[in-house]
Amino acid sequence: MNWWSGKQVLITGASGFIGANLCRTLIDVGANVVGLDHQKSSPGLRVLGLDSLRILERDVVRSDLAWALFHGNGEPDWHLPEVVFNLAGMSHPKDCQANPVKAWESNVAGTWNVLEACRQLPAGQIQAVVCASSDRVYGSLNPASVPFLEDGSRAYAAVRQDSSRTAWWEDDPPRQTEVYGLSKAMGDLLVRAYGKGYGLPVVALRHQNAFGQADPWRSHLVTGAICDLLEGRRPRIRGDGSTVKGYLPVEDVIHAYLILAERAGDLSGEAVNAAPDRAVSVLEMVRLVVQAAGRTEEPDILGEDLSQSGQVEVLSNHRLRELGWAPSDTLTALRHTWEWYEKMGGLAWLLP
């Protein structure tokens, strides 16, 4: 039986890259989806065929969000949500660092407004809430133990500052010092408070960098590299290529969201990682994009932004795997992504 068939789903941040893909998937599996966002449309929604999606034009920072959840903002034929995905918030670390108060309001106050609104719904109405978190809550593994290789990249060393484990696990405490990572960690604490303290079936998903169709951000590594290749130039790396991270196709991230929603009652108050089996350096990831495109260009390492030089962000995915999730093959997913952007003319789909 399809758990999602006929389910009433509300998605905050529905107009964003992951939000739009989540809307598309849920509609395709039979859910009744309503979005909540500060804008009623976006290029991502349009290109995924979601122009007619009902979206409540609202900001999660407003404490009267409960009214929208209870009453649909005056919308006709409104049904109370049974599942809520909270993807709204500031997602770019540099923007958060430059505007910390705005980041706290969006990522922290916005989260408690959503959770409090869900708590105020009739008992038993909410079957699941899944909040978007981030791998950035953990900070970096020990960068001093990651030596440079001859090609300028760094090897991932199996040494962590306080443990012999080679990746962050869900029970590791937040070690981030930047505003974005801390704001997401605060949101995770709210998930714990509402899940463990109030019994709300809520869980947080700490996923790594997503790539795939309908990503409007050229600043994202994979999208930027693809656009460079389509424009006839070598893919550019703004830093030195040494940063080690995990990259997931957006379909894998969406699959993780769906699994956690279906199991939210068992995981109430917890945070779960979503990560590939192997993290790679930025340089290696761009080379994989080039390979997926059937090209031979070497990346152009600009060395302009060294703020993440030597950082190592590796997450264990063991817990999500135990729930039946598995990451896709990265190269195959990159080929599909390349084909989509080639068909769409790079970012030409952003135009009205």
PDB file of C-alpha atoms in Angstrom, residues 15 30 32 39-40 72 103 107-108 139 159 166 181 192 207-209 226 239 254 256 271 279 283 285 306 319 336:
ATOM      1  CA  SER A  15       9.714  27.230  -4.155  1.00  0.00           C
ATOM      2  CA  GLY A  30      -0.330  10.517  -4.887  1.00  0.00           C
ATOM      3  CA  ASN A  32      -2.126  16.194  -1.849  1.00  0.00           C
ATOM      4  CA  GLN A  39       6.688  33.669  -3.119  1.00  0.00           C
ATOM      5  CA  LYS A  40       3.965  31.877  -5.023  1.00  0.00           C
ATOM      6  CA  GLY A  72      -5.304  27.805   5.110  1.00  0.00           C
ATOM      7  CA  ALA A 103      19.637  33.893   9.966  1.00  0.00           C
ATOM      8  CA  ASN A 107      16.378  29.215  10.710  1.00  0.00           C
ATOM      9  CA  VAL A 108      15.627  29.237  14.433  1.00  0.00           C
ATOM     10  CA  GLY A 139      32.076  21.484  11.589  1.00  0.00           C
ATOM     11  CA  VAL A 159      41.877  10.491  11.862  1.00  0.00           C
ATOM     12  CA  THR A 166      36.329   8.555  10.223  1.00  0.00           C
ATOM     13  CA  GLY A 181      25.810  25.726  11.031  1.00  0.00           C
ATOM     14  CA  ARG A 192      14.555  17.332  20.070  1.00  0.00           C
ATOM     15  CA  HIS A 207      21.907  15.976   4.378  1.00  0.00           C
ATOM     16  CA  GLN A 208      25.026  16.839   2.446  1.00  0.00           C
ATOM     17  CA  ASN A 209      25.365  18.878  -0.732  1.00  0.00           C
ATOM     18  CA  ILE A 226      28.083  22.026 -15.899  1.00  0.00           C
ATOM     19  CA  GLY A 239      39.060  27.783  -3.956  1.00  0.00           C
ATOM     20  CA  ILE A 254      14.071  13.413  -1.466  1.00  0.00           C
ATOM     21  CA  ALA A 256      15.587  10.357   2.634  1.00  0.00           C
ATOM     22  CA  ALA A 271      18.436  13.906  13.704  1.00  0.00           C
ATOM     23  CA  ALA A 279      33.258  11.876   0.307  1.00  0.00           C
ATOM     24  CA  LEU A 283      38.711  18.888  -7.361  1.00  0.00           C
ATOM     25  CA  MET A 285      34.023  16.112  -7.872  1.00  0.00           C
ATOM     26  CA  LEU A 306      40.358  29.801   0.501  1.00  0.00           C
ATOM     27  CA  ARG A 319      21.463   4.969  10.407  1.00  0.00           C
ATOM     28  CA  HIS A 336      21.637  12.343 -15.749  1.00  0.00           C
TER      29      HIS A 336
END
